[in-house]
């Protein structure tokens, strides 16, 4: 089957900002006296900022008001955005750039489906803001992954039905969101080993074998 559109998660698929999330959350956790390590950070992948904070606060000894939580969330985001300023087009691999350009050349619609409210900022920093036909992110949804809303919105923006779009994810929560929305899904990284993933893939350009018909062999990927 040739898909009309492909919806990509951003972090961990198009680029990698995990280290910046970790550094920002680590600073917040240290300030409130909560233990935080990379194993806990892994639990935050694919979920919203406030949900991430709630996970960190599982080990917090005391009570925190919603206003205090909101302030911590905003502080984390400010730290994170300052760290993101270090990003540039060099943070996009040649394989990712070539694959996206080839999909565009083949008239396959491409979209971002990310729970992050910083998706446009990141895409601008890495030089990919203009290449995507649609962007659905944390600013236009009310429920983050594993709810399917971010992907449903992306498909709507592309003018496609869920079954016509392939979702590419690296997080289990993203695969769950795709399945909940009726999307076929390809899994990279951790998601490749997830039993619910329709198509485990091991490198970004493997998308070609899924996204289009036999004529793709001409591209040389």
Tab-separated table of C-alpha atoms in Angstrom:
chain	number	residue	atom	x	y	z
A	1	UNK	CA	0.000	0.000	0.000
A	2	UNK	CA	1.174	3.518	-0.726
A	3	UNK	CA	0.345	5.900	2.098
A	4	UNK	CA	-0.875	9.398	1.307
A	5	UNK	CA	0.808	10.810	4.383
A	6	UNK	CA	3.404	10.052	7.010
A	7	UNK	CA	3.230	11.526	10.512
A	8	UNK	CA	6.492	11.699	12.419
A	9	UNK	CA	7.086	12.096	16.100
A	10	UNK	CA	9.760	14.752	16.566
A	11	UNK	CA	12.083	13.932	19.441
A	12	UNK	CA	13.875	10.632	18.937
A	13	UNK	CA	12.707	10.327	15.325
A	14	UNK	CA	13.571	13.527	13.436
A	15	UNK	CA	16.119	14.768	15.962
A	16	UNK	CA	17.227	14.075	19.528
A	17	UNK	CA	16.641	16.442	22.428
A	18	UNK	CA	16.559	13.875	25.241
A	19	UNK	CA	19.756	15.217	26.785
A	20	UNK	CA	18.273	18.713	27.033
A	21	UNK	CA	15.070	17.411	28.636
A	22	UNK	CA	17.176	15.457	31.101
A	23	UNK	CA	19.359	18.442	31.995
A	24	UNK	CA	16.335	20.706	32.528
A	25	UNK	CA	14.335	18.207	34.597
A	26	UNK	CA	17.451	17.306	36.597
A	27	UNK	CA	17.876	20.954	37.578
A	28	UNK	CA	14.236	21.160	38.687
A	29	UNK	CA	14.454	17.871	40.617
A	30	UNK	CA	17.619	18.980	42.400
A	31	UNK	CA	15.968	22.242	43.423
A	32	UNK	CA	13.035	20.475	45.084
A	33	UNK	CA	15.165	17.687	46.573
A	34	UNK	CA	13.856	14.823	44.443
A	35	UNK	CA	16.005	11.992	43.117
A	36	UNK	CA	16.125	11.941	39.324
A	37	UNK	CA	18.117	9.771	36.947
A	38	UNK	CA	18.044	8.643	33.332
A	39	UNK	CA	15.754	5.702	34.119
A	40	UNK	CA	13.114	8.110	35.427
A	41	UNK	CA	13.785	10.386	32.470
A	42	UNK	CA	12.969	7.502	30.117
A	43	UNK	CA	9.476	7.376	31.615
A	44	UNK	CA	8.899	10.944	30.451
A	45	UNK	CA	9.350	10.193	26.770
A	46	UNK	CA	6.275	10.978	24.697
A	47	UNK	CA	4.216	12.485	27.518
A	48	UNK	CA	3.287	16.091	28.228
A	49	UNK	CA	5.265	18.479	30.394
A	50	UNK	CA	2.743	18.484	33.251
A	51	UNK	CA	2.439	14.703	33.176
A	52	UNK	CA	6.239	14.509	33.265
A	53	UNK	CA	6.272	16.724	36.328
A	54	UNK	CA	3.742	14.474	38.060
A	55	UNK	CA	6.037	11.484	37.465
A	56	UNK	CA	8.968	13.371	38.998
A	57	UNK	CA	6.814	14.398	41.959
A	58	UNK	CA	6.050	10.769	42.812
A	59	UNK	CA	9.109	10.921	45.051
A	60	UNK	CA	8.426	14.401	46.410
A	61	UNK	CA	7.935	14.512	50.164
A	62	UNK	CA	5.243	17.084	50.736
A	63	UNK	CA	2.337	18.797	49.055
A	64	UNK	CA	2.485	21.126	46.103
A	65	UNK	CA	-0.280	23.392	44.850
A	66	UNK	CA	-1.329	23.495	41.214
A	67	UNK	CA	0.088	27.010	41.013
A	68	UNK	CA	3.454	25.801	42.288
A	69	UNK	CA	3.416	22.941	39.792
A	70	UNK	CA	2.651	25.344	36.970
A	71	UNK	CA	5.562	27.578	37.980
A	72	UNK	CA	7.930	24.599	38.070
A	73	UNK	CA	6.689	23.467	34.672
A	74	UNK	CA	7.279	26.909	33.195
A	75	UNK	CA	10.720	27.109	34.783
A	76	UNK	CA	11.666	23.755	33.317
A	77	UNK	CA	10.523	24.889	29.891
A	78	UNK	CA	12.558	28.077	30.119
A	79	UNK	CA	15.669	26.078	31.015
A	80	UNK	CA	14.928	23.627	28.204
A	81	UNK	CA	14.369	26.321	25.567
A	82	UNK	CA	17.637	28.007	26.521
A	83	UNK	CA	19.397	24.685	26.010
A	84	UNK	CA	17.637	24.187	22.675
A	85	UNK	CA	19.242	27.369	21.398
A	86	UNK	CA	22.367	25.262	20.929
A	87	UNK	CA	20.613	23.229	18.223
A	88	UNK	CA	21.252	23.756	14.523
A	89	UNK	CA	20.778	21.949	11.178
A	90	UNK	CA	23.804	19.859	12.199
A	91	UNK	CA	21.437	18.044	14.603
A	92	UNK	CA	19.630	16.476	11.639
A	93	UNK	CA	21.311	13.437	10.124
A	94	UNK	CA	21.942	13.283	6.397
A	95	UNK	CA	19.732	10.184	6.245
A	96	UNK	CA	16.758	12.003	7.806
A	97	UNK	CA	17.182	15.059	5.569
A	98	UNK	CA	17.483	12.990	2.392
A	99	UNK	CA	14.515	10.804	3.318
A	100	UNK	CA	12.243	13.776	4.010
A	101	UNK	CA	13.256	15.465	0.769
A	102	UNK	CA	12.603	12.302	-1.211
A	103	UNK	CA	9.166	11.875	0.376
A	104	UNK	CA	8.346	15.445	-0.649
A	105	UNK	CA	9.588	14.773	-4.176
A	106	UNK	CA	7.286	11.764	-4.353
A	107	UNK	CA	4.292	13.879	-3.236
A	108	UNK	CA	3.819	12.041	0.051
A	109	UNK	CA	2.397	14.434	2.645
A	110	UNK	CA	4.579	14.706	5.749
A	111	UNK	CA	3.579	16.009	9.153
A	112	UNK	CA	4.853	16.277	12.693
A	113	UNK	CA	2.780	14.743	15.489
A	114	UNK	CA	4.442	15.729	18.755
A	115	UNK	CA	3.175	16.349	22.285
A	116	UNK	CA	5.835	19.046	22.683
A	117	UNK	CA	4.788	22.688	22.763
A	118	UNK	CA	8.264	23.524	21.488
A	119	UNK	CA	7.983	21.582	18.227
A	120	UNK	CA	7.990	24.619	15.921
A	121	UNK	CA	10.860	26.214	17.818
A	122	UNK	CA	12.938	23.025	17.495
A	123	UNK	CA	12.101	22.625	13.804
A	124	UNK	CA	13.120	26.208	13.184
A	125	UNK	CA	16.448	25.701	14.971
A	126	UNK	CA	17.261	22.571	12.961
A	127	UNK	CA	16.144	24.097	9.671
A	128	UNK	CA	13.157	21.846	8.961
A	129	UNK	CA	10.204	24.100	9.757
A	130	UNK	CA	9.312	24.688	6.112
A	131	UNK	CA	9.626	21.125	4.841
A	132	UNK	CA	6.617	19.745	6.716
A	133	UNK	CA	3.148	20.100	5.245
A	134	UNK	CA	1.524	20.138	8.677
A	135	UNK	CA	2.493	20.382	12.330
A	136	UNK	CA	0.326	19.063	15.147
A	137	UNK	CA	1.828	19.600	18.583
A	138	UNK	CA	1.140	20.321	22.228
A	139	UNK	CA	-0.309	23.711	21.367
A	140	UNK	CA	-3.327	22.380	19.482
A	141	UNK	CA	-4.351	19.382	21.588
A	142	UNK	CA	-6.061	18.901	24.918
A	143	UNK	CA	-4.788	15.369	25.572
A	144	UNK	CA	-1.241	14.173	24.956
A	145	UNK	CA	-0.099	10.686	23.978
A	146	UNK	CA	-1.149	7.926	24.488
A	147	UNK	CA	-4.369	9.716	23.494
A	148	UNK	CA	-4.517	9.814	19.659
A	149	UNK	CA	-5.549	13.459	19.322
A	150	UNK	CA	-2.182	14.779	18.106
A	151	UNK	CA	-2.119	12.247	15.246
A	152	UNK	CA	-5.777	12.710	14.377
A	153	UNK	CA	-5.180	16.452	14.060
A	154	UNK	CA	-2.102	15.871	11.909
A	155	UNK	CA	-4.052	13.587	9.566
A	156	UNK	CA	-6.833	16.170	9.379
A	157	UNK	CA	-4.299	18.877	8.464
A	158	UNK	CA	-2.930	16.605	5.722
A	159	UNK	CA	-6.436	15.947	4.421
A	160	UNK	CA	-6.109	12.209	5.086
A	161	UNK	CA	-7.967	9.528	6.984
A	162	UNK	CA	-6.033	7.680	9.717
A	163	UNK	CA	-5.745	4.515	7.647
A	164	UNK	CA	-4.076	6.509	4.866
A	165	UNK	CA	-1.274	7.765	7.128
A	166	UNK	CA	1.702	5.931	8.566
A	167	UNK	CA	2.823	7.070	12.022
A	168	UNK	CA	6.544	6.826	12.821
A	169	UNK	CA	7.362	6.711	16.544
A	170	UNK	CA	10.159	5.807	18.921
A	171	UNK	CA	8.126	5.707	22.149
A	172	UNK	CA	5.624	3.103	23.303
A	173	UNK	CA	3.158	5.800	24.317
A	174	UNK	CA	3.293	7.065	20.733
A	175	UNK	CA	2.612	3.605	19.328
A	176	UNK	CA	-0.341	3.284	21.712
A	177	UNK	CA	-1.620	6.659	20.506
A	178	UNK	CA	-1.325	5.632	16.861
A	179	UNK	CA	-3.201	2.381	17.440
A	180	UNK	CA	-5.911	4.187	19.417
A	181	UNK	CA	-6.423	6.521	16.465
A	182	UNK	CA	-6.598	3.759	13.874
A	183	UNK	CA	-3.177	4.463	12.336
A	184	UNK	CA	-0.694	1.878	11.079
A	185	UNK	CA	2.587	2.510	12.895
A	186	UNK	CA	6.296	2.033	12.386
A	187	UNK	CA	8.564	1.841	15.416
A	188	UNK	CA	12.153	3.039	15.709
A	189	UNK	CA	14.451	2.507	18.685
A	190	UNK	CA	12.587	1.261	21.757
A	191	UNK	CA	9.320	1.183	19.808
A	192	UNK	CA	10.786	-1.297	17.322
A	193	UNK	CA	10.750	-3.944	20.061
A	194	UNK	CA	7.204	-3.121	21.192
A	195	UNK	CA	4.840	-5.981	20.396
A	196	UNK	CA	2.072	-3.582	19.328
A	197	UNK	CA	4.224	-1.968	16.618
A	198	UNK	CA	3.037	-2.886	13.123
A	199	UNK	CA	6.369	-2.323	11.393
A	200	UNK	CA	9.612	-2.493	13.389
A	201	UNK	CA	12.299	-0.513	11.542
A	202	UNK	CA	15.964	-0.120	12.366
A	203	UNK	CA	16.899	3.004	10.461
A	204	UNK	CA	15.004	6.071	9.296
A	205	UNK	CA	15.284	5.298	5.587
A	206	UNK	CA	13.511	1.957	6.131
A	207	UNK	CA	10.364	4.076	5.839
A	208	UNK	CA	10.716	3.790	2.078
A	209	UNK	CA	9.941	0.090	2.141
A	210	UNK	CA	6.670	0.827	3.934
A	211	UNK	CA	5.512	4.142	2.568
A	212	UNK	CA	5.286	3.568	-1.125
A	213	UNK	CA	5.032	1.157	-3.997
A	214	UNK	CA	7.762	-0.698	-5.854
A	215	UNK	CA	8.835	2.368	-7.791
A	216	UNK	CA	10.669	3.514	-4.670
A	217	UNK	CA	13.558	1.284	-5.616
A	218	UNK	CA	14.494	3.937	-8.154
A	219	UNK	CA	15.477	6.348	-5.410
A	220	UNK	CA	18.554	4.399	-4.407
A	221	UNK	CA	17.674	4.355	-0.700
